XYZ file of C-alpha atoms in Angstrom:
677
model
C 27.442 128.385 89.786
C 25.895 129.344 86.444
C 26.898 127.599 83.197
C 29.683 129.313 81.302
C 27.273 130.168 78.486
C 25.528 132.709 80.708
C 27.775 135.679 80.084
C 27.430 139.351 79.501
C 28.164 140.055 75.871
C 31.711 141.100 75.098
C 32.500 144.792 74.860
C 32.109 144.982 71.087
C 28.497 143.899 71.486
C 27.699 146.033 74.528
C 28.064 149.394 72.867
C 24.886 149.066 70.828
C 22.192 146.661 72.005
C 20.888 144.272 69.391
C 17.452 145.273 68.094
C 14.369 143.449 69.315
C 10.646 143.397 68.710
C 10.355 145.376 71.928
C 12.848 148.077 70.956
C 11.288 148.456 67.515
C 7.769 148.273 68.992
C 6.660 145.868 66.302
C 6.355 142.178 65.560
C 9.190 140.842 63.409
C 8.239 138.124 60.928
C 10.887 136.314 58.892
C 9.631 135.273 55.448
C 11.490 133.093 52.954
C 9.902 131.131 50.135
C 11.828 127.909 50.635
C 11.540 125.332 47.863
C 14.477 123.338 49.363
C 16.222 123.382 45.980
C 19.611 124.514 47.181
C 21.405 124.947 43.838
C 19.123 127.966 43.263
C 18.748 129.097 46.887
C 21.049 132.172 46.643
C 18.751 133.620 43.978
C 15.718 133.621 46.311
C 15.227 136.655 48.534
C 13.933 136.683 52.063
C 12.296 139.568 53.860
C 11.634 140.694 57.412
C 8.115 142.012 57.879
C 7.723 145.021 60.154
C 4.097 144.713 61.253
C 3.812 148.222 62.671
C 1.991 150.621 60.346
C 3.998 153.716 59.513
C 5.066 156.115 56.818
C 7.688 155.198 54.266
C 10.332 157.050 56.275
C 9.310 155.280 59.471
C 9.395 151.905 57.726
C 12.845 152.609 56.299
C 14.046 153.695 59.736
C 12.793 150.438 61.279
C 14.631 148.464 58.606
C 17.785 150.467 59.336
C 17.530 149.426 62.996
C 17.904 145.862 61.702
C 20.836 146.962 59.507
C 18.645 146.452 56.471
C 16.896 148.654 53.920
C 13.515 148.502 52.240
C 13.125 145.338 50.179
C 14.269 145.709 46.583
C 12.038 144.243 43.907
C 14.556 142.639 41.568
C 15.867 139.092 41.164
C 14.834 136.084 39.069
C 12.390 134.676 41.661
C 11.138 137.890 43.208
C 7.789 137.971 41.421
C 6.839 134.333 42.066
C 8.226 134.263 45.616
C 6.542 137.498 46.614
C 3.211 136.427 45.171
C 3.322 133.269 47.292
C 4.340 135.149 50.438
C 1.638 137.769 49.898
C -0.957 135.065 49.319
C 0.023 133.384 52.583
C -0.114 136.674 54.468
C -3.467 137.370 52.860
C -5.091 134.435 54.677
C -4.247 136.226 57.924
C -7.192 138.600 58.379
C -4.861 141.273 59.707
C -3.114 141.413 56.323
C -6.088 140.819 54.032
C -5.552 142.846 50.832
C -2.735 144.642 52.617
C -0.110 146.878 50.970
C 3.525 146.823 52.191
C 6.330 149.346 51.788
C 9.173 148.222 49.512
C 12.126 150.032 47.931
C 11.250 152.799 45.500
C 11.551 152.519 41.742
C 12.230 155.333 39.265
C 8.558 155.358 38.341
C 7.272 155.144 41.912
C 9.261 157.170 44.480
C 7.147 155.759 47.322
C 6.353 152.174 46.382
C 4.117 149.558 47.927
C 3.400 146.001 46.893
C 0.247 143.917 47.319
C -1.463 140.947 45.736
C -1.033 139.809 43.029
C 2.491 141.212 43.426
C 1.895 144.491 41.678
C 3.825 147.639 42.572
C 2.115 150.964 42.858
C 2.994 154.487 43.919
C 1.349 156.028 46.986
C 1.781 159.071 49.158
C 4.962 158.803 51.229
C 2.941 159.740 54.310
C 0.556 156.806 53.947
C 0.586 154.245 56.751
C 1.549 150.650 55.881
C 3.577 147.754 57.293
C 7.018 147.282 55.781
C 9.024 144.671 53.921
C 12.710 144.997 54.837
C 15.562 143.383 52.982
C 17.118 140.275 54.542
C 20.800 140.146 53.638
C 22.013 137.554 56.158
C 23.681 134.670 54.309
C 23.125 130.967 54.645
C 25.285 129.977 57.647
C 24.045 126.583 58.742
C 26.333 125.075 61.353
C 28.990 127.790 60.867
C 28.138 129.731 63.963
C 31.523 131.144 64.980
C 31.680 134.952 65.179
C 28.449 135.780 63.320
C 28.183 139.279 61.909
C 26.920 141.685 64.608
C 24.791 143.373 61.950
C 22.453 140.390 61.965
C 22.035 140.064 65.709
C 18.659 140.341 67.365
C 17.567 139.897 70.939
C 14.582 138.648 72.894
C 13.521 139.624 76.390
C 12.035 136.593 78.155
C 11.105 136.907 81.809
C 14.358 137.976 83.514
C 16.554 137.009 80.572
C 17.842 138.890 77.559
C 18.808 136.391 74.862
C 20.979 137.643 72.006
C 20.792 135.600 68.825
C 21.266 136.117 65.125
C 19.700 135.263 61.791
C 20.774 133.528 58.636
C 19.132 133.095 55.253
C 16.288 131.030 56.717
C 15.303 132.125 60.218
C 16.116 133.860 63.466
C 18.514 131.614 65.417
C 19.166 131.434 69.169
C 21.809 128.819 69.884
C 23.231 127.298 73.037
C 20.621 128.578 75.502
C 21.022 126.935 78.935
C 17.693 125.401 79.915
C 18.744 123.989 83.306
C 20.505 125.250 86.386
C 23.904 123.884 87.249
C 23.425 120.368 88.605
C 25.409 117.864 90.579
C 26.251 114.638 88.764
C 23.545 111.967 89.181
C 20.916 114.470 90.322
C 17.877 115.680 88.429
C 17.959 118.929 86.493
C 15.688 121.899 87.178
C 14.666 124.671 84.750
C 17.155 127.504 84.407
C 16.567 130.256 86.959
C 19.410 132.613 86.118
C 19.016 136.258 85.151
C 20.902 138.568 82.836
C 22.072 138.359 79.250
C 22.712 135.110 77.402
C 24.958 135.061 74.371
C 23.030 132.658 72.136
C 25.254 132.993 69.082
C 27.048 129.644 69.287
C 26.017 126.074 69.984
C 26.652 124.793 73.492
C 28.802 121.771 74.222
C 27.402 118.298 73.522
C 26.898 116.109 76.555
C 29.799 113.899 77.597
C 30.237 110.917 75.280
C 33.088 108.833 73.906
C 34.032 111.540 71.391
C 34.211 114.295 74.007
C 31.690 116.815 75.274
C 31.040 118.235 78.717
C 28.802 117.715 81.721
C 27.839 121.382 81.338
C 25.728 120.514 78.317
C 22.040 121.131 78.930
C 21.504 123.591 76.103
C 18.755 124.073 73.577
C 18.577 125.829 70.219
C 15.646 127.815 68.847
C 14.959 128.498 65.167
C 11.973 130.779 64.657
C 10.212 132.803 61.952
C 8.513 135.186 64.366
C 9.428 137.487 67.240
C 6.321 139.065 68.792
C 6.307 142.476 70.427
C 3.712 141.323 72.967
C 3.497 137.506 73.181
C 0.553 137.600 75.593
C -1.594 139.418 73.026
C -0.239 137.845 69.859
C -2.595 135.772 67.731
C 0.251 134.584 65.483
C 2.255 132.313 67.773
C 3.618 129.358 65.816
C 3.459 125.613 66.468
C 6.586 124.260 68.150
C 8.541 121.209 66.987
C 10.713 119.915 69.837
C 13.483 117.651 68.499
C 15.146 114.867 70.536
C 18.245 113.432 68.868
C 19.111 109.761 68.602
C 22.390 107.953 69.178
C 21.571 104.920 71.290
C 21.427 107.046 74.464
C 25.238 107.182 74.239
C 25.981 109.795 71.584
C 24.543 112.656 69.557
C 23.764 116.340 69.976
C 20.994 118.738 69.075
C 23.419 120.855 67.034
C 24.143 118.152 64.448
C 23.982 119.867 61.057
C 21.347 117.420 59.780
C 18.958 118.786 62.423
C 19.288 122.462 61.534
C 15.776 123.821 61.933
C 15.838 126.654 59.408
C 14.259 124.720 56.558
C 11.313 123.472 58.614
C 10.854 126.972 60.012
C 10.822 128.805 56.696
C 8.832 126.241 54.740
C 6.304 125.183 57.392
C 5.950 128.341 59.516
C 6.834 126.577 62.764
C 9.322 127.106 65.582
C 11.954 124.380 65.937
C 13.669 123.585 69.241
C 16.508 121.060 69.492
C 18.092 119.919 72.746
C 20.971 118.102 74.380
C 20.373 115.658 77.228
C 22.679 113.558 79.399
C 23.898 110.333 77.827
C 25.345 106.965 78.757
C 25.920 106.124 82.388
C 25.937 109.834 83.274
C 22.365 110.011 82.020
C 20.992 106.611 82.961
C 22.897 104.915 85.798
C 20.663 103.766 88.662
C 21.963 102.482 91.979
C 20.163 100.446 94.582
C 20.489 103.223 97.149
C 16.939 104.603 96.911
C 18.284 107.975 95.729
C 20.132 107.460 92.457
C 17.201 106.209 90.429
C 18.400 106.805 86.862
C 16.534 108.343 83.923
C 18.475 111.605 84.285
C 18.491 111.998 80.498
C 14.700 111.579 80.307
C 14.272 114.029 83.176
C 16.465 116.520 81.262
C 14.065 116.304 78.323
C 11.175 117.128 80.647
C 13.148 120.040 82.119
C 13.658 121.352 78.585
C 9.923 121.025 77.898
C 9.222 122.968 81.094
C 11.612 125.708 79.917
C 9.817 125.786 76.573
C 6.439 126.112 78.262
C 7.739 129.087 80.246
C 9.698 130.944 77.558
C 8.833 129.869 74.018
C 6.057 132.443 73.477
C 8.691 135.186 73.690
C 10.411 133.501 70.736
C 7.191 133.279 68.740
C 6.187 129.731 69.689
C 2.826 128.561 70.986
C 3.334 126.720 74.311
C -0.079 125.082 73.898
C 0.875 123.521 70.547
C 4.107 121.571 71.061
C 5.007 118.431 69.124
C 7.851 116.298 70.423
C 9.638 114.305 67.751
C 12.706 112.135 67.787
C 14.459 109.346 65.940
C 15.982 106.069 67.184
C 16.854 106.731 70.853
C 15.008 110.018 70.326
C 11.962 107.979 69.306
C 12.494 105.818 72.383
C 12.478 109.061 74.350
C 9.207 110.109 72.713
C 7.699 106.764 73.669
C 8.940 107.202 77.250
C 7.588 110.760 77.475
C 4.199 109.493 76.329
C 4.335 107.244 79.412
C 5.824 109.786 81.834
C 3.306 111.523 84.142
C 5.546 114.590 84.749
C 5.554 115.197 80.978
C 1.777 115.042 80.540
C 0.401 118.355 79.311
C 3.791 119.658 78.144
C 3.175 118.537 74.554
C 0.158 117.905 72.336
C 1.714 115.869 69.533
C 4.368 113.155 69.331
C 6.296 111.698 66.392
C 8.427 108.594 66.967
C 10.746 107.804 64.055
C 12.229 104.297 64.183
C 11.416 103.412 67.775
C 13.006 100.124 68.737
C 11.417 97.204 70.542
C 11.308 93.434 70.380
C 14.235 91.058 70.615
C 17.906 91.535 71.444
C 19.375 95.025 71.579
C 16.029 96.625 70.748
C 14.058 95.236 73.684
C 14.830 97.859 76.341
C 13.639 100.789 74.231
C 10.031 99.708 74.687
C 10.169 97.391 77.713
C 11.831 99.061 80.668
C 14.106 97.416 83.204
C 13.654 97.600 86.937
C 16.410 99.376 88.822
C 17.460 96.013 90.209
C 17.665 94.442 86.734
C 19.666 97.356 85.406
C 22.083 97.265 88.328
C 22.538 93.515 88.219
C 23.345 93.481 84.502
C 25.085 96.817 83.965
C 25.291 99.246 86.872
C 27.086 96.972 89.317
C 29.725 96.080 86.745
C 30.361 99.765 86.071
C 30.698 100.554 89.775
C 33.265 97.783 90.087
C 35.183 98.691 86.932
C 35.768 102.286 88.061
C 36.899 101.234 91.539
C 33.906 102.315 93.620
C 32.507 98.899 94.600
C 34.153 98.857 98.023
C 33.488 102.487 98.832
C 31.386 103.264 101.926
C 29.592 105.873 99.775
C 29.342 104.651 96.200
C 27.545 107.765 94.973
C 30.187 110.103 96.407
C 32.906 107.951 94.872
C 31.266 108.123 91.431
C 30.828 111.883 91.703
C 34.515 112.351 92.482
C 35.703 110.551 89.340
C 36.494 112.224 86.017
C 33.464 111.994 83.742
C 35.580 110.227 81.117
C 36.151 107.291 83.494
C 32.418 106.716 83.822
C 31.435 107.292 80.216
C 34.203 105.032 78.863
C 33.379 102.036 81.055
C 32.498 99.101 78.821
C 28.847 98.062 78.599
C 27.771 100.861 80.920
C 24.073 101.425 81.637
C 22.150 103.464 79.073
C 18.692 102.130 79.732
C 15.377 103.619 80.775
C 14.264 102.143 84.092
C 11.114 102.138 86.186
C 12.168 104.814 88.672
C 8.725 105.440 90.198
C 8.482 109.121 89.266
C 9.413 109.752 85.654
C 8.690 106.203 84.508
C 6.107 104.376 86.583
C 5.239 101.377 84.374
C 7.446 98.903 82.543
C 6.102 99.960 79.154
C 3.859 102.493 77.469
C 0.279 101.574 78.348
C -1.712 101.482 75.099
C -4.641 99.431 76.327
C -5.924 101.373 79.331
C -5.409 105.052 78.539
C -2.599 105.657 81.067
C -0.640 107.782 78.611
C -0.309 111.382 77.518
C -3.320 112.603 75.534
C -1.324 113.557 72.480
C -1.780 112.958 68.776
C 0.826 110.387 67.720
C 2.637 109.398 64.550
C 4.931 106.354 64.568
C 6.979 105.090 61.650
C 10.053 103.190 60.571
C 12.410 102.719 57.642
C 11.673 99.897 55.234
C 14.936 98.127 56.183
C 15.389 99.652 59.633
C 16.898 96.488 61.094
C 19.424 95.827 58.333
C 22.378 96.948 60.421
C 21.027 95.933 63.846
C 20.852 92.186 63.370
C 24.619 91.689 63.719
C 27.751 91.628 61.587
C 27.636 90.890 57.883
C 27.610 87.106 57.343
C 30.877 85.243 56.832
C 31.523 81.982 55.042
C 30.780 80.107 58.269
C 27.510 81.930 58.965
C 24.141 80.255 58.861
C 20.699 81.690 59.409
C 20.587 79.896 62.749
C 23.905 81.323 63.966
C 23.037 84.813 62.774
C 19.691 84.857 64.563
C 21.024 83.355 67.786
C 23.783 85.961 67.771
C 21.209 88.710 67.377
C 19.355 87.733 70.532
C 16.474 85.528 69.350
C 15.602 82.619 71.580
C 16.430 79.148 70.319
C 12.732 78.276 70.158
C 11.951 81.235 67.905
C 15.000 80.540 65.757
C 13.804 76.989 65.180
C 10.395 78.295 64.126
C 11.918 80.854 61.765
C 14.366 78.442 60.153
C 11.684 75.787 59.801
C 9.092 78.085 58.239
C 8.747 79.472 54.748
C 7.850 82.981 55.950
C 11.385 84.330 55.567
C 12.614 82.690 52.349
C 16.227 83.178 51.314
C 16.646 84.977 47.966
C 18.197 83.004 45.119
C 20.833 85.525 44.047
C 24.376 84.562 43.106
C 25.892 86.050 46.298
C 25.004 83.646 49.104
C 26.248 85.957 51.869
C 24.198 88.843 50.503
C 21.190 86.533 50.317
C 21.623 85.673 53.999
C 22.027 89.340 54.939
C 18.830 90.085 53.036
C 16.930 87.592 55.197
C 18.409 88.762 58.502
C 17.663 92.362 57.508
C 14.006 91.500 57.038
C 13.858 89.597 60.332
C 15.685 92.387 62.145
C 13.333 95.021 60.791
C 10.270 93.006 61.741
C 11.489 91.882 65.145
C 13.155 95.105 66.280
C 11.045 97.844 64.676
C 8.003 97.105 62.532
C 6.118 94.521 64.606
C 6.284 96.339 67.953
C 5.322 99.686 66.458
C 2.426 98.245 64.460
C 1.147 96.450 67.558
C 1.485 99.682 69.553
C -0.559 101.695 67.071
C -3.195 98.996 66.589
C -3.796 98.761 70.346
C -3.727 102.536 70.820
C -6.383 103.016 68.140
C -8.473 100.114 69.429
C -8.519 101.483 72.991
C -8.740 105.176 72.018
C -5.598 105.994 73.993
C -4.598 108.939 71.797
C -6.811 111.530 70.049
C -5.441 110.418 66.689
C -2.965 107.795 65.483
C -0.910 107.789 62.267
C 1.514 105.213 60.862
C 4.130 105.315 58.108
C 6.962 103.369 56.518
C 9.714 105.343 54.757
C 10.640 103.579 51.507
C 13.367 105.932 50.262
C 16.480 106.805 52.192
C 19.632 108.848 51.913
C 22.600 107.397 53.767
C 21.859 106.371 57.314
C 23.338 104.222 60.056
C 25.754 101.907 58.257
C 28.039 99.735 60.403
C 28.037 97.294 57.484
C 29.652 99.357 54.683
C 27.968 99.472 51.325
C 24.472 98.569 52.479
C 22.672 101.926 52.639
C 23.287 103.628 49.318
C 22.214 102.687 45.792
C 24.936 101.924 43.264
C 26.072 104.753 40.972
C 25.488 104.529 37.246
C 26.595 106.690 34.349
C 23.202 108.413 34.372
C 23.137 108.731 38.172
C 26.724 109.221 39.397
C 25.570 109.871 42.971
C 23.568 106.646 43.089
C 20.529 105.389 41.243
C 17.608 105.066 43.717
C 15.758 102.831 41.280
C 18.403 100.139 41.859
C 18.277 97.761 44.863
C 19.606 99.112 48.152
C 18.673 98.969 51.840
C 16.534 101.800 53.241
C 18.561 102.075 56.407
C 18.049 103.382 59.919
C 18.326 107.212 60.000
C 17.929 107.390 56.232
C 14.889 109.703 56.425
C 16.510 112.505 58.426
C 17.786 114.619 55.529
C 14.331 114.482 53.952
C 12.208 115.422 56.948
C 14.540 118.226 58.047
C 14.839 119.480 54.468
C 18.634 119.539 54.722
C 19.299 117.274 51.739
C 21.479 118.866 49.092
C 23.079 121.463 51.331
C 26.391 119.902 52.357
C 28.020 116.978 50.575
C 24.763 115.144 49.907
C 23.679 116.153 46.397
C 20.308 115.254 44.976
C 20.602 111.895 43.230
C 17.522 112.376 41.065
C 14.478 114.639 40.822
C 12.545 112.547 43.337
C 15.025 113.376 46.108
C 13.894 116.997 45.970
C 10.222 116.087 45.632
C 10.316 113.778 48.636
C 12.220 116.333 50.704
C 9.509 118.915 49.983
C 6.745 116.435 50.746
C 8.359 115.171 53.968
C 8.854 118.670 55.390
C 5.279 119.515 54.434
C 3.922 116.410 56.207
C 5.876 116.931 59.406
C 4.985 120.632 59.447
C 1.326 119.872 58.847
C 1.282 117.467 61.785
C 2.768 120.173 64.002
C 0.181 122.743 62.881
C -2.942 120.580 62.758
C -2.112 117.148 64.279
C -2.771 115.735 60.816
C 0.138 114.929 58.449
C -1.982 115.698 55.378
C -1.130 119.294 54.414
C -4.296 121.177 53.634
C -4.865 122.136 50.019
C -5.584 125.646 51.281
C -2.167 125.933 52.948
C -0.314 124.406 49.990
C -2.026 126.731 47.531
C -1.324 129.791 49.665
C 2.353 128.866 49.987
C 2.721 127.923 46.341
C 3.896 124.382 47.105
C 2.804 122.936 43.790
C 4.927 119.771 43.865
C 3.351 118.526 47.085
C -0.064 119.543 45.791
C 0.389 117.505 42.607
C 1.709 114.516 44.522
C -1.316 114.437 46.832
C -3.729 114.960 43.957
C -2.220 111.951 42.187
C -1.927 109.632 45.196
C -4.598 110.708 47.675
C -4.261 111.385 51.371
C -2.817 109.571 54.364
C -5.414 107.557 56.303
C -5.741 107.764 60.066
C -5.281 104.512 61.991
C -8.640 103.236 63.220
C -9.891 99.728 64.019
C -11.859 99.691 60.765
C -9.309 101.299 58.436
C -8.060 98.734 55.909
C -5.181 100.845 54.583
C -3.747 102.503 57.707
C -0.075 102.589 56.709
C 1.400 105.395 54.606
C 4.318 104.231 52.455
C 6.411 107.370 52.070
C 8.168 107.482 48.720
C 7.918 109.506 45.548
C 5.069 108.923 44.960
C 3.565 107.789 48.310
C 0.964 105.040 48.598
C -1.314 103.581 51.266
C -1.005 100.013 52.518
C -2.498 97.496 54.903
C -0.404 96.457 57.905
C 2.706 94.529 56.868
C 4.228 91.144 57.776
C 1.351 89.919 59.932
C 2.305 86.236 59.805
C 5.975 87.074 60.247
C 5.264 89.203 63.329
C 3.156 86.430 64.796
C 5.956 83.898 64.240
C 8.515 86.169 65.928
C 6.282 86.530 68.985
C 5.098 90.100 68.393
C 1.632 89.696 66.864
C -0.707 92.561 66.072
C -2.489 91.725 69.346
C 0.726 91.956 71.395
C -0.633 94.885 73.464
C -4.204 93.682 73.570
């Protein structure tokens, strides 16, 4: 049985097929000069480039097939935006000093535009590529009943995928990447044929808030649809996003993760995915068959789909960067250790990977199937009434999914299954890992809300740390040392929370990741290694209310980032996706916009070049002056090497470079820089 998303388009869409690069016999390139400054975004025009050379009439006819006209040359940002877009196209040898058809003016009945943005009149029978208008509005996360005028389709192998576009990119949503699967079995790449309606997001995977088991969908945001992918020299780097949520919640269609900004600003293809969660994604039984890691296997299935199909959507299958945050970062770490994933990606970014004591431990140190079953799986089997069944697996498969997902303390842990995960941790001292360029980082106060509840009047540092999972021996060392001094503020409970936040960040994020990168660079496990700490945040994971946002002032009613606040887990996501300022998260000060521009530029640069330092050549061509000025003032990001004294990039506005942090503290907690050898 095929997933419900695989449908022939409804009758209103069947009458006239959506245009495609194939039907128009031309590459389609989406261009938008995205400065991420959303108060002025409606005043910036986008364009769709028709690469095929033709007369003015032929260019206009191609635009009409897209329900557009030739690009008009008015608007407050047209001159500056077009100059930047032309400059960027000019570095492509195919478009060097090229003229493009645009809408006529009274003085030039057949008008073309070229660098430096000047219009000129030419013979209407001349042959040039064409700039079409791009009238689709900004529709992020409002994907119900999109206007048929903006639809476009892609033929990929035996599939026809009908998507749409908005103000930022071509969008193909809710594409099934796996065949229908039986619960607690491993997914396989989608083998269906026919037409897929990719106009709406697919269901999230089953979790406490809802969802469905028919959930293995991915979304593609792209700036480029090639006529002939096999011959194209313009395929774009691919950024493959894995959402977080503790392996129990989340979805690739979360509005924070909309890929349009990264696509339009960085000239990359963005893919986001769903994968099975909770016990449905991670339960392992001691039956030799049900070996867990179904959610990790789903991610590999999605990568296999991308390898097979992404070129048809303009992406380069040989230049894929996986990136994820929290449990998504734990997934990235696991994929770096997973032999079936080797070769499916060339870069990896882990944002706030957990590891160390307490809750964080299993994200970097994997359980055996027996350990998982003894502590979690067996209890679940009993709680849902399958313990006495002669066939436990059949019993579990017969239950409603909600019964399994709602069981308390159900398994959600990566295990050593022998196929997808073969070692109990990522090997960073002997080279048994994917040969991918890696970038690991964390938030400055990543552990603030992971150490436990906010202190009460009866709390002590000892009770707080024991409750968070530290051993009594380590707690005695911490309490008896002067390495984690308690602040002397007037609020004693806040002072205690400040200390536990620091210990939680060190012991559950910073120390393990620093040790990982130090060992990886020492043993040359990865082609290149990069490290960062994010020192500005916007919102984030906040089970303790009031910890993750700066206080408002009369000058900064949305919060003053210069005032003390915790840089919380997930607080970098709006910045690096460029989605800050688009919903109910207004810019708090000028640096919010600057850091959003810089973060998108870094992540995009890593995807294009495996180096998070955007090249001056690229920045100049795109007209990204703010990032250019920031790098000129602060210098570049240093690669992690055994000899580099300042290997850590502190990401803020402005950024700085730093030595490794908290060395003595990490040693005291039992996670020294030499933890992995």
